[in-house]
Amino acid sequence: MATQPKPAGPLPKLRPENYLSREFARGENEHLWGKVWLVAGREEELKGVGDYLTFNVANESIVVARGKDGLVAYHNVCPHRGRRLADGCGRAQQFRCKYHGWTFNLEGKNTQVLDRHDWEGALDDERLDLWPVRVDTWGGFVWICMDMEGESLAEYLETIPQYLDPFELQEMRFRWKVELHLQVNWKVALEAFMEGYHVAATHPQLIQVAGNDYTQSYAQGKHAHFGYWKDVQPLGTPSPRLATKGFEDPREGVIEFFRQIEEDLNAIQTDRDYEAAKRIREVLPQGTDAMTAMVTAIELGRQAAIEDGTQYPEALTFEAMAQAGSDWHIFPNCVTLPYFDGALWYRARPDHRDPENPDKCIYEIWSLKRYGPGKEPKVETRIITDPTTESVGLILDQDIANMTEVQAGMKSSKFRYARPNPVQEMEVINFHQTLERYVLGQSTGGI
C-alpha cells in the first residue's frame, strides 16, 4: 500500500554525506549494488542466440547474453587471472579471454584451458566455469541480480507491475539513447527527475500549458511515484500559479503542450501523438474546451498508432493511467515516465572507471516508443562527455543545468542537510530511507 505523502514525526532532513562522502560511496559499492535487481538493458538488444551486452556498475562487470535456452548472465571475469572477457555489446558463440585464451561457452562452461596438462589434473578440483548471475525480465527490460539467494524480481518489484503493466513497456522499442558523463553524484542526477516540485522554477515554459503542476508523491515499499492528483486541470491550460487565462482558443493550448513535449523533450509522447494532436483543428470547432480537445487528441493518437501498425494498450484506461501517476522511482537507480505511446526511462550509476568518487556518474536517458512491426529504427547510443557544449533538448538541458550547481552547493560549510518537500518529494525521501537501510544498516530518519 502507498504511504501518506506527509510523514509522521519530524520532517526528514537528508545528509549531504549521502552525496559527497567517499565512505558512503564505498558503502554503496559494498552493500547496495550487489544486493538489488538492476536494469542491464533491453530485451530487444538480445534478440538472437549469442547476442550479448555488458553492464558495469561500481567494481563489477556483468555480461548478459542470449543462450540456446534463454537469457544468461555471468560475472565478466576470467577465473584464471581476472581479465574481463567482453566489452560493449555484440554477438559471440563463446567468450575467449584475450590474455591467455581460456574459453567459455554461452552456458558459462569452460571449454578450453591452454596447456591444461601443466596443472597435472589439479584444475579438475578448481572452479573453471564463469560465476553465474541471476537474470530475469520485466517490461521489456533485462534485469540482473548478483545476490544468488535474495528475493526474486517479482518480489523485488513489489507493486510496480500492478501499476505499470497496463502500459505494456515490453511492446516499446528504443527511439533514442543518450549516455551522459557527469561531474555529479549519481543520486543528484537521478533526483532531478524524481519530483515535479521543480517544474515551475526549472521549466517555466511548461507551466504555461501543463495545467495544475502541483504534485503529490507516495512511497510504494522501496519504490515510489508521484502524480497530479489534486485539483486536476486539463493539459493545455496554464498553471493556477500564473495570472493568465492561457490561449484564447483552448485547442491551441493543447497543441502547444504536445509541441513542447515532442520538440523540447522528444520523449514520453511521440511524434505520432503530436501530428495527431494538430488534427484537432480539423475535427473540433474553435473554442472547444481544453478537456475535450485533450481527450480528442489522445483518441486521434490512438487511431494514428493503429494505422501505423501498432495500437495503444487495451488495459491502459484513463483510470489505470490516473492510478499509476506520472513518474516512478524504481529503486535504486531508475526513473520512468510512461504514456500510452511511449515512455522516458532514466538509469544512473557511479562512474565505473572511478567508482568511489562521489563527484562522478554515468547517466543514461532512453526514449521508448511503440512501433509497428519492423518499423523500429536502429539506434546507437549518443555519448556526451560535456553537456555544456551539447544539447539533449531544452527540457533536459534545463534539468542538467541544475545538477552541477547542486553538487557544488552542497559542499558549502553552511549546508547542513537537504530539506525535501514532505508532500511533493516523497520519492526522494523514501529513496534515502531505503538506501540508508542497505548502506548503513538502518535509516537515519533525518538528522
Short mmCIF file of C-alpha atoms in Angstrom, two decimals:
data_model
loop_
_atom_site.label_atom_id
_atom_site.label_comp_id
_atom_site.label_asym_id
_atom_site.label_seq_id
_atom_site.Cartn_x
_atom_site.Cartn_y
_atom_site.Cartn_z
CA MET A 1 0.00 0.00 0.00
CA ALA A 2 1.09 3.56 -0.64
CA THR A 3 2.06 5.60 2.38
CA GLN A 4 0.64 9.01 3.10
CA PRO A 5 2.51 11.89 1.42
CA LYS A 6 3.25 13.72 4.69
CA PRO A 7 5.33 11.55 7.05
CA ALA A 8 4.52 11.47 10.74
CA GLY A 9 7.01 12.88 13.22
CA PRO A 10 9.91 15.24 12.48
CA LEU A 11 10.30 16.33 8.89
CA PRO A 12 13.04 14.42 7.03
CA LYS A 13 16.45 16.00 6.58
CA LEU A 14 18.82 14.34 4.13
CA ARG A 15 22.51 14.06 4.97
CA PRO A 16 24.89 15.68 2.48
CA GLU A 17 27.27 12.79 3.21
CA ASN A 18 24.96 10.56 1.18
CA TYR A 19 26.02 12.55 -1.88
CA LEU A 20 29.52 13.75 -1.02
CA SER A 21 31.24 11.09 1.09
CA ARG A 22 33.69 8.60 -0.41
CA GLU A 23 32.95 6.39 2.58
CA PHE A 24 29.25 6.35 1.68
CA ALA A 25 30.12 5.61 -1.96
CA ARG A 26 32.24 2.68 -0.79
CA GLY A 27 29.28 1.53 1.31
CA GLU A 28 27.06 1.60 -1.77
CA ASN A 29 29.62 -0.42 -3.69
CA GLU A 30 29.81 -3.00 -0.91
CA HIS A 31 26.24 -3.23 0.32
CA LEU A 32 23.91 -1.95 -2.41
CA TRP A 33 24.77 -2.79 -6.00
CA GLY A 34 25.39 -6.48 -5.41
CA LYS A 35 22.17 -6.93 -3.42
CA VAL A 36 19.50 -5.41 -5.65
CA TRP A 37 17.93 -6.07 -9.03
CA LEU A 38 19.34 -3.74 -11.69
CA VAL A 39 18.36 -2.99 -15.29
CA ALA A 40 21.17 -4.24 -17.52
CA GLY A 41 19.50 -3.43 -20.85
CA ARG A 42 16.50 -4.15 -23.07
CA GLU A 43 15.37 -7.48 -24.48
CA GLU A 44 15.48 -6.00 -27.97
CA GLU A 45 19.27 -5.78 -27.61
CA LEU A 46 19.47 -9.57 -27.19
CA LYS A 47 17.31 -10.95 -30.00
CA GLY A 48 19.41 -13.84 -31.30
CA VAL A 49 21.47 -16.61 -29.75
CA GLY A 50 24.91 -15.20 -28.98
CA ASP A 51 23.82 -11.57 -28.71
CA TYR A 52 25.41 -10.08 -25.60
CA LEU A 53 25.81 -6.83 -23.70
CA THR A 54 27.97 -5.80 -20.78
CA PHE A 55 26.78 -3.84 -17.77
CA ASN A 56 29.27 -2.15 -15.44
CA VAL A 57 28.42 -0.83 -12.01
CA ALA A 58 30.84 0.10 -9.24
CA ASN A 59 33.62 -2.54 -9.31
CA GLU A 60 31.51 -5.17 -11.02
CA SER A 61 31.06 -6.01 -14.69
CA ILE A 62 28.31 -8.36 -15.84
CA VAL A 63 27.93 -9.93 -19.28
CA VAL A 64 24.38 -10.83 -20.31
CA ALA A 65 23.73 -12.98 -23.36
CA ARG A 66 21.03 -14.92 -25.10
CA GLY A 67 21.91 -18.56 -24.82
CA LYS A 68 20.29 -21.50 -26.55
CA ASP A 69 17.68 -21.83 -23.81
CA GLY A 70 17.15 -18.18 -22.93
CA LEU A 71 18.96 -15.34 -21.23
CA VAL A 72 22.10 -15.98 -19.20
CA ALA A 73 24.33 -13.69 -17.15
CA TYR A 74 27.79 -14.03 -15.64
CA HIS A 75 30.39 -12.01 -13.85
CA ASN A 76 32.52 -10.67 -16.68
CA VAL A 77 35.79 -12.01 -15.36
CA CYS A 78 38.09 -14.87 -16.32
CA PRO A 79 38.72 -17.21 -13.34
CA HIS A 80 42.33 -17.65 -14.49
CA ARG A 81 43.87 -14.22 -13.89
CA GLY A 82 40.86 -11.93 -13.66
CA ARG A 83 40.84 -10.30 -17.09
CA ARG A 84 37.45 -9.11 -18.26
CA LEU A 85 36.17 -11.23 -21.13
CA ALA A 86 33.78 -8.93 -23.00
CA ASP A 87 33.26 -5.25 -23.61
CA GLY A 88 30.34 -3.29 -25.02
CA CYS A 89 27.86 -5.39 -26.95
CA GLY A 90 27.90 -7.71 -29.93
CA ARG A 91 27.40 -11.34 -30.92
CA ALA A 92 29.58 -14.30 -29.95
CA GLN A 93 29.18 -18.05 -29.65
CA GLN A 94 31.80 -18.15 -26.92
CA PHE A 95 33.77 -15.85 -24.65
CA ARG A 96 37.51 -16.14 -25.08
CA CYS A 97 39.95 -14.40 -22.76
CA LYS A 98 42.32 -12.30 -24.82
CA TYR A 99 45.09 -12.72 -22.23
CA HIS A 100 45.72 -16.48 -22.20
CA GLY A 101 42.94 -17.87 -24.35
CA TRP A 102 40.78 -19.57 -21.73
CA THR A 103 37.40 -20.05 -23.42
CA PHE A 104 33.80 -20.36 -22.17
CA ASN A 105 30.61 -21.25 -24.00
CA LEU A 106 27.28 -19.42 -23.69
CA GLU A 107 26.35 -21.73 -20.83
CA GLY A 108 29.35 -20.37 -18.90
CA LYS A 109 31.23 -23.67 -19.08
CA ASN A 110 34.98 -23.68 -19.60
CA THR A 111 35.73 -25.35 -22.93
CA GLN A 112 39.45 -24.69 -23.25
CA VAL A 113 42.44 -24.16 -20.99
CA LEU A 114 45.67 -23.62 -22.89
CA ASP A 115 48.25 -26.28 -21.88
CA ARG A 116 45.91 -27.68 -19.28
CA HIS A 117 48.23 -30.61 -18.75
CA ASP A 118 50.61 -28.27 -16.90
CA TRP A 119 48.31 -28.43 -13.87
CA GLU A 120 48.63 -32.22 -13.84
CA GLY A 121 44.91 -32.66 -13.17
CA ALA A 122 44.74 -30.18 -10.28
CA LEU A 123 42.38 -27.88 -12.17
CA ASP A 124 39.70 -30.54 -12.02
CA ASP A 125 39.24 -29.58 -8.38
CA GLU A 126 39.21 -25.82 -9.01
CA ARG A 127 36.49 -23.57 -10.39
CA LEU A 128 36.84 -23.27 -14.15
CA ASP A 129 33.41 -22.01 -15.16
CA LEU A 130 32.10 -18.44 -15.09
CA TRP A 131 30.35 -17.20 -11.96
CA PRO A 132 26.61 -17.01 -12.69
CA VAL A 133 24.38 -14.02 -12.06
CA ARG A 134 20.61 -14.18 -11.78
CA VAL A 135 18.76 -12.75 -14.78
CA ASP A 136 15.08 -12.10 -15.40
CA THR A 137 12.84 -9.82 -17.46
CA TRP A 138 10.01 -7.41 -16.85
CA GLY A 139 8.62 -4.62 -19.00
CA GLY A 140 10.94 -5.49 -21.89
CA PHE A 141 13.95 -4.81 -19.65
CA VAL A 142 16.66 -7.32 -18.77
CA TRP A 143 17.34 -7.34 -15.03
CA ILE A 144 20.29 -8.86 -13.20
CA CYS A 145 21.00 -9.56 -9.54
CA MET A 146 24.39 -10.61 -8.21
CA ASP A 147 22.88 -11.90 -4.96
CA MET A 148 22.10 -15.53 -5.78
CA GLU A 149 19.83 -16.07 -2.78
CA GLY A 150 17.86 -12.83 -2.48
CA GLU A 151 14.26 -12.12 -3.41
CA SER A 152 13.00 -12.82 -6.90
CA LEU A 153 12.49 -9.99 -9.39
CA ALA A 154 8.72 -10.29 -8.95
CA GLU A 155 9.12 -9.89 -5.19
CA TYR A 156 11.60 -7.05 -5.60
CA LEU A 157 9.31 -5.02 -7.89
CA GLU A 158 6.53 -5.13 -5.28
CA THR A 159 3.51 -3.12 -6.56
CA ILE A 160 5.18 -1.78 -9.71
CA PRO A 161 3.69 -4.33 -12.17
CA GLN A 162 0.22 -3.66 -10.76
CA TYR A 163 0.54 -0.02 -11.78
CA LEU A 164 2.80 -0.18 -14.85
CA ASP A 165 1.88 -3.43 -16.62
CA PRO A 166 -1.07 -1.71 -18.36
CA PHE A 167 1.45 0.50 -20.22
CA GLU A 168 2.96 -2.58 -21.93
CA LEU A 169 6.52 -1.29 -21.75
CA GLN A 170 7.64 -4.57 -23.30
CA GLU A 171 5.95 -3.53 -26.57
CA MET A 172 8.07 -0.38 -26.85
CA ARG A 173 11.44 -0.03 -28.55
CA PHE A 174 14.31 2.43 -28.38
CA ARG A 175 13.62 5.73 -30.08
CA TRP A 176 16.93 7.26 -28.94
CA LYS A 177 19.58 6.73 -26.26
CA VAL A 178 21.93 9.19 -24.59
CA GLU A 179 24.75 8.45 -22.15
CA LEU A 180 25.95 11.44 -20.13
CA HIS A 181 29.22 11.52 -18.23
CA LEU A 182 28.51 13.97 -15.41
CA GLN A 183 30.60 15.52 -12.66
CA VAL A 184 27.92 14.90 -10.04
CA ASN A 185 26.80 12.12 -7.73
CA TRP A 186 24.52 9.56 -9.35
CA LYS A 187 21.76 10.41 -6.87
CA VAL A 188 21.89 14.13 -7.68
CA ALA A 189 21.36 13.26 -11.33
CA LEU A 190 18.54 10.79 -10.68
CA GLU A 191 16.71 13.01 -8.21
CA ALA A 192 16.36 15.75 -10.82
CA PHE A 193 13.62 13.53 -12.27
CA MET A 194 12.08 12.16 -9.08
CA GLU A 195 9.76 15.04 -8.25
CA GLY A 196 7.57 17.57 -10.00
CA TYR A 197 8.20 20.26 -7.39
CA HIS A 198 10.95 21.76 -9.57
CA VAL A 199 8.87 22.26 -12.70
CA ALA A 200 7.60 25.79 -12.00
CA ALA A 201 11.11 27.17 -11.44
CA THR A 202 13.18 24.99 -13.78
CA HIS A 203 10.74 24.71 -16.70
CA PRO A 204 8.67 27.92 -16.66
CA GLN A 205 7.61 27.37 -20.28
CA LEU A 206 5.89 24.11 -19.33
CA ILE A 207 3.53 25.59 -16.76
CA GLN A 208 2.02 27.76 -19.49
CA VAL A 209 0.25 24.65 -20.81
CA ALA A 210 0.73 21.89 -18.18
CA GLY A 211 -2.45 22.51 -16.18
CA ASN A 212 -2.12 22.29 -12.42
CA ASP A 213 1.54 21.47 -11.80
CA TYR A 214 1.06 20.69 -8.09
CA THR A 215 2.05 17.10 -7.34
CA GLN A 216 1.60 14.52 -4.60
CA SER A 217 4.06 11.68 -4.08
CA TYR A 218 3.75 8.36 -2.31
CA ALA A 219 6.07 5.59 -1.22
CA GLN A 220 5.35 2.12 -2.57
CA GLY A 221 7.63 -0.05 -0.45
CA LYS A 222 11.20 0.59 -1.58
CA HIS A 223 9.89 2.34 -4.71
CA ALA A 224 7.74 5.48 -5.07
CA HIS A 225 5.70 7.55 -7.51
CA PHE A 226 4.17 10.97 -7.95
CA GLY A 227 1.21 12.29 -9.87
CA TYR A 228 -1.01 15.28 -10.45
CA TRP A 229 -3.97 14.09 -8.41
CA LYS A 230 -5.05 17.29 -6.64
CA ASP A 231 -7.38 19.77 -8.36
CA VAL A 232 -6.90 18.14 -11.76
CA GLN A 233 -6.81 20.73 -14.51
CA PRO A 234 -6.67 19.94 -18.23
CA LEU A 235 -3.35 19.84 -20.03
CA GLY A 236 -3.14 22.71 -22.46
CA THR A 237 -4.17 25.24 -19.83
CA PRO A 238 -1.86 27.37 -17.64
CA SER A 239 -0.92 26.54 -14.08
CA PRO A 240 -3.02 28.23 -11.37
CA ARG A 241 0.27 29.78 -10.25
CA LEU A 242 0.08 32.06 -13.29
CA ALA A 243 -2.15 35.09 -13.60
CA THR A 244 -3.10 34.27 -17.16
CA LYS A 245 -6.07 32.69 -18.90
CA GLY A 246 -3.93 30.92 -21.45
CA PHE A 247 -4.78 30.55 -25.14
CA GLU A 248 -7.93 32.22 -26.39
CA ASP A 249 -8.66 29.03 -28.33
CA PRO A 250 -8.13 26.08 -25.95
CA ARG A 251 -7.33 23.81 -28.89
CA GLU A 252 -4.12 25.78 -29.45
CA GLY A 253 -3.07 25.27 -25.84
CA VAL A 254 -3.43 21.50 -26.22
CA ILE A 255 -1.44 21.52 -29.45
CA GLU A 256 1.26 23.65 -27.82
CA PHE A 257 1.53 21.14 -24.97
CA PHE A 258 2.16 18.30 -27.44
CA ARG A 259 4.59 20.50 -29.37
CA GLN A 260 6.68 21.23 -26.28
CA ILE A 261 6.85 17.59 -25.27
CA GLU A 262 7.79 16.47 -28.79
CA GLU A 263 10.17 19.22 -29.87
CA ASP A 264 11.69 20.17 -26.50
CA LEU A 265 11.81 16.70 -24.90
CA ASN A 266 11.36 14.20 -27.73
CA ALA A 267 10.09 11.57 -25.31
CA ILE A 268 7.08 10.26 -23.35
CA GLN A 269 4.60 11.25 -26.04
CA THR A 270 5.72 10.73 -29.62
CA ASP A 271 5.94 12.44 -32.98
CA ARG A 272 2.86 10.44 -33.93
CA ASP A 273 0.94 11.93 -30.99
CA TYR A 274 1.98 15.46 -31.89
CA GLU A 275 0.92 15.10 -35.50
CA ALA A 276 -2.39 13.62 -34.36
CA ALA A 277 -2.94 16.46 -31.87
CA LYS A 278 -2.64 19.04 -34.63
CA ARG A 279 -5.67 17.44 -36.31
CA ILE A 280 -7.99 18.68 -33.56
CA ARG A 281 -8.11 21.93 -35.55
CA GLU A 282 -9.87 19.94 -38.27
CA VAL A 283 -12.27 17.85 -36.20
CA LEU A 284 -13.21 20.25 -33.38
CA PRO A 285 -14.72 23.72 -33.68
CA GLN A 286 -12.85 26.77 -32.46
CA GLY A 287 -13.34 27.39 -28.76
CA THR A 288 -13.77 23.71 -27.80
CA ASP A 289 -12.84 23.31 -24.13
CA ALA A 290 -9.37 22.03 -23.25
CA MET A 291 -10.53 18.73 -21.70
CA THR A 292 -12.49 17.75 -24.81
CA ALA A 293 -9.59 18.84 -27.01
CA MET A 294 -7.11 16.74 -25.00
CA VAL A 295 -9.29 13.61 -24.98
CA THR A 296 -9.82 14.02 -28.73
CA ALA A 297 -6.09 14.43 -29.32
CA ILE A 298 -5.41 11.21 -27.42
CA GLU A 299 -8.05 9.36 -29.46
CA LEU A 300 -6.56 10.67 -32.70
CA GLY A 301 -3.17 9.44 -31.46
CA ARG A 302 -4.64 6.00 -30.85
CA GLN A 303 -6.08 5.91 -34.36
CA ALA A 304 -2.72 7.00 -35.79
CA ALA A 305 -0.98 4.21 -33.88
CA ILE A 306 -3.35 1.62 -35.33
CA GLU A 307 -2.80 2.98 -38.84
CA ASP A 308 0.95 2.69 -38.22
CA GLY A 309 0.66 -1.00 -37.36
CA THR A 310 0.59 -0.75 -33.59
CA GLN A 311 -2.03 0.28 -31.07
CA TYR A 312 -2.49 1.79 -27.64
CA PRO A 313 -2.51 -0.86 -24.88
CA GLU A 314 -6.07 -2.08 -24.23
CA ALA A 315 -5.70 -2.33 -20.45
CA LEU A 316 -4.44 1.25 -20.14
CA THR A 317 -7.66 3.04 -19.34
CA PHE A 318 -7.74 6.64 -18.19
CA GLU A 319 -8.46 5.27 -14.71
CA ALA A 320 -5.40 2.98 -14.80
CA MET A 321 -3.23 5.86 -16.02
CA ALA A 322 -4.51 8.11 -13.25
CA GLN A 323 -3.77 5.48 -10.60
CA ALA A 324 -0.23 4.99 -11.90
CA GLY A 325 0.61 8.67 -11.77
CA SER A 326 3.20 10.38 -13.90
CA ASP A 327 6.60 9.30 -12.57
CA TRP A 328 8.03 6.22 -10.85
CA HIS A 329 11.29 5.75 -9.00
CA ILE A 330 12.34 2.11 -9.26
CA PHE A 331 14.87 1.53 -6.51
CA PRO A 332 17.72 2.08 -6.61
CA ASN A 333 18.70 3.76 -9.85
CA CYS A 334 15.88 4.05 -12.39
CA VAL A 335 13.07 6.50 -13.03
CA THR A 336 10.36 6.22 -15.67
CA LEU A 337 7.62 8.47 -17.03
CA PRO A 338 5.24 6.29 -19.11
CA TYR A 339 2.45 7.20 -21.54
CA PHE A 340 0.12 5.45 -23.98
CA ASP A 341 2.51 5.63 -26.92
CA GLY A 342 5.96 5.96 -25.34
CA ALA A 343 7.98 6.29 -22.18
CA LEU A 344 11.03 8.05 -20.81
CA TRP A 345 13.48 5.91 -18.81
CA TYR A 346 16.46 7.10 -16.78
CA ARG A 347 19.30 4.99 -15.35
CA ALA A 348 22.02 6.37 -13.06
CA ARG A 349 25.13 4.73 -11.59
CA PRO A 350 28.58 5.64 -10.33
CA ASP A 351 31.24 6.04 -13.00
CA HIS A 352 32.76 2.54 -13.05
CA ARG A 353 36.14 3.99 -14.05
CA ASP A 354 36.31 5.76 -10.66
CA PRO A 355 33.64 4.00 -8.58
CA GLU A 356 34.45 5.54 -5.19
CA ASN A 357 34.39 9.11 -6.49
CA PRO A 358 31.09 10.65 -5.34
CA ASP A 359 31.51 13.52 -7.83
CA LYS A 360 31.18 11.38 -10.98
CA CYS A 361 28.41 9.35 -12.54
CA ILE A 362 27.09 7.89 -15.76
CA TYR A 363 23.55 8.96 -16.52
CA GLU A 364 21.54 7.36 -19.28
CA ILE A 365 18.32 8.61 -20.86
CA TRP A 366 16.24 6.30 -23.04
CA SER A 367 13.25 7.39 -25.10
CA LEU A 368 10.94 4.47 -25.88
CA LYS A 369 8.14 4.30 -28.43
CA ARG A 370 5.60 1.82 -29.78
CA TYR A 371 6.43 0.90 -33.38
CA GLY A 372 4.66 -1.14 -35.99
CA PRO A 373 6.30 -4.48 -36.88
CA GLY A 374 9.74 -3.92 -38.40
CA LYS A 375 9.48 -0.13 -38.18
CA GLU A 376 11.71 0.40 -35.16
CA PRO A 377 14.93 2.27 -36.00
CA LYS A 378 18.45 1.03 -35.44
CA VAL A 379 19.58 3.17 -32.50
CA GLU A 380 23.12 3.95 -31.44
CA THR A 381 23.92 5.44 -28.05
CA ARG A 382 24.94 9.08 -28.21
CA ILE A 383 27.70 9.69 -25.66
CA ILE A 384 28.05 13.19 -24.21
CA THR A 385 31.08 13.93 -22.05
CA ASP A 386 30.43 17.66 -21.73
CA PRO A 387 26.72 18.58 -21.55
CA THR A 388 27.61 22.29 -21.51
CA THR A 389 28.61 22.01 -25.18
CA GLU A 390 26.00 19.52 -26.43
CA SER A 391 22.23 19.78 -26.10
CA VAL A 392 19.91 16.94 -25.17
CA GLY A 393 16.87 19.15 -25.77
CA LEU A 394 15.54 22.21 -23.98
CA ILE A 395 13.72 20.47 -21.13
CA LEU A 396 16.53 18.03 -20.31
CA ASP A 397 19.15 20.78 -20.68
CA GLN A 398 17.29 22.77 -18.04
CA ASP A 399 17.37 19.78 -15.68
CA ILE A 400 21.03 19.02 -16.30
CA ALA A 401 21.98 22.65 -15.63
CA ASN A 402 20.80 22.25 -12.04
CA MET A 403 22.93 19.20 -11.31
CA THR A 404 26.45 20.64 -11.11
CA GLU A 405 25.16 23.61 -9.13
CA VAL A 406 23.53 21.25 -6.62
CA GLN A 407 26.68 19.12 -6.30
CA ALA A 408 28.82 22.22 -5.74
CA GLY A 409 26.35 23.95 -3.44
CA MET A 410 26.06 21.01 -1.06
CA LYS A 411 29.77 21.37 -0.30
CA SER A 412 29.18 24.76 1.34
CA SER A 413 30.07 24.91 5.03
CA LYS A 414 26.58 26.29 5.66
CA PHE A 415 24.71 23.44 4.02
CA ARG A 416 23.97 21.04 6.86
CA TYR A 417 21.20 18.96 5.29
CA ALA A 418 18.60 18.92 2.50
CA ARG A 419 15.01 19.72 3.40
CA PRO A 420 12.80 17.79 0.92
CA ASN A 421 9.16 18.76 0.49
CA PRO A 422 7.20 16.20 2.59
CA VAL A 423 4.29 16.10 0.11
CA GLN A 424 5.84 16.57 -3.32
CA GLU A 425 9.26 14.95 -2.78
CA MET A 426 8.33 11.68 -1.08
CA GLU A 427 10.16 9.84 -3.88
CA VAL A 428 13.40 11.46 -2.72
CA ILE A 429 12.68 10.92 0.98
CA ASN A 430 11.76 7.26 0.52
CA PHE A 431 14.81 6.77 -1.71
CA HIS A 432 17.25 7.83 1.01
CA GLN A 433 15.45 5.97 3.77
CA THR A 434 15.65 2.77 1.73
CA LEU A 435 19.20 3.46 0.55
CA GLU A 436 20.46 4.01 4.09
CA ARG A 437 18.98 0.70 5.21
CA TYR A 438 21.16 -1.01 2.60
CA VAL A 439 24.31 1.05 3.11
CA LEU A 440 24.21 1.88 6.84
CA GLY A 441 22.07 -0.95 8.11
CA GLN A 442 19.34 1.45 9.18
CA SER A 443 17.66 4.65 8.09
CA THR A 444 18.87 7.73 9.94
CA GLY A 445 15.32 9.07 9.70
CA GLY A 446 16.67 12.60 9.39
CA ILE A 447 19.33 14.47 11.32
#
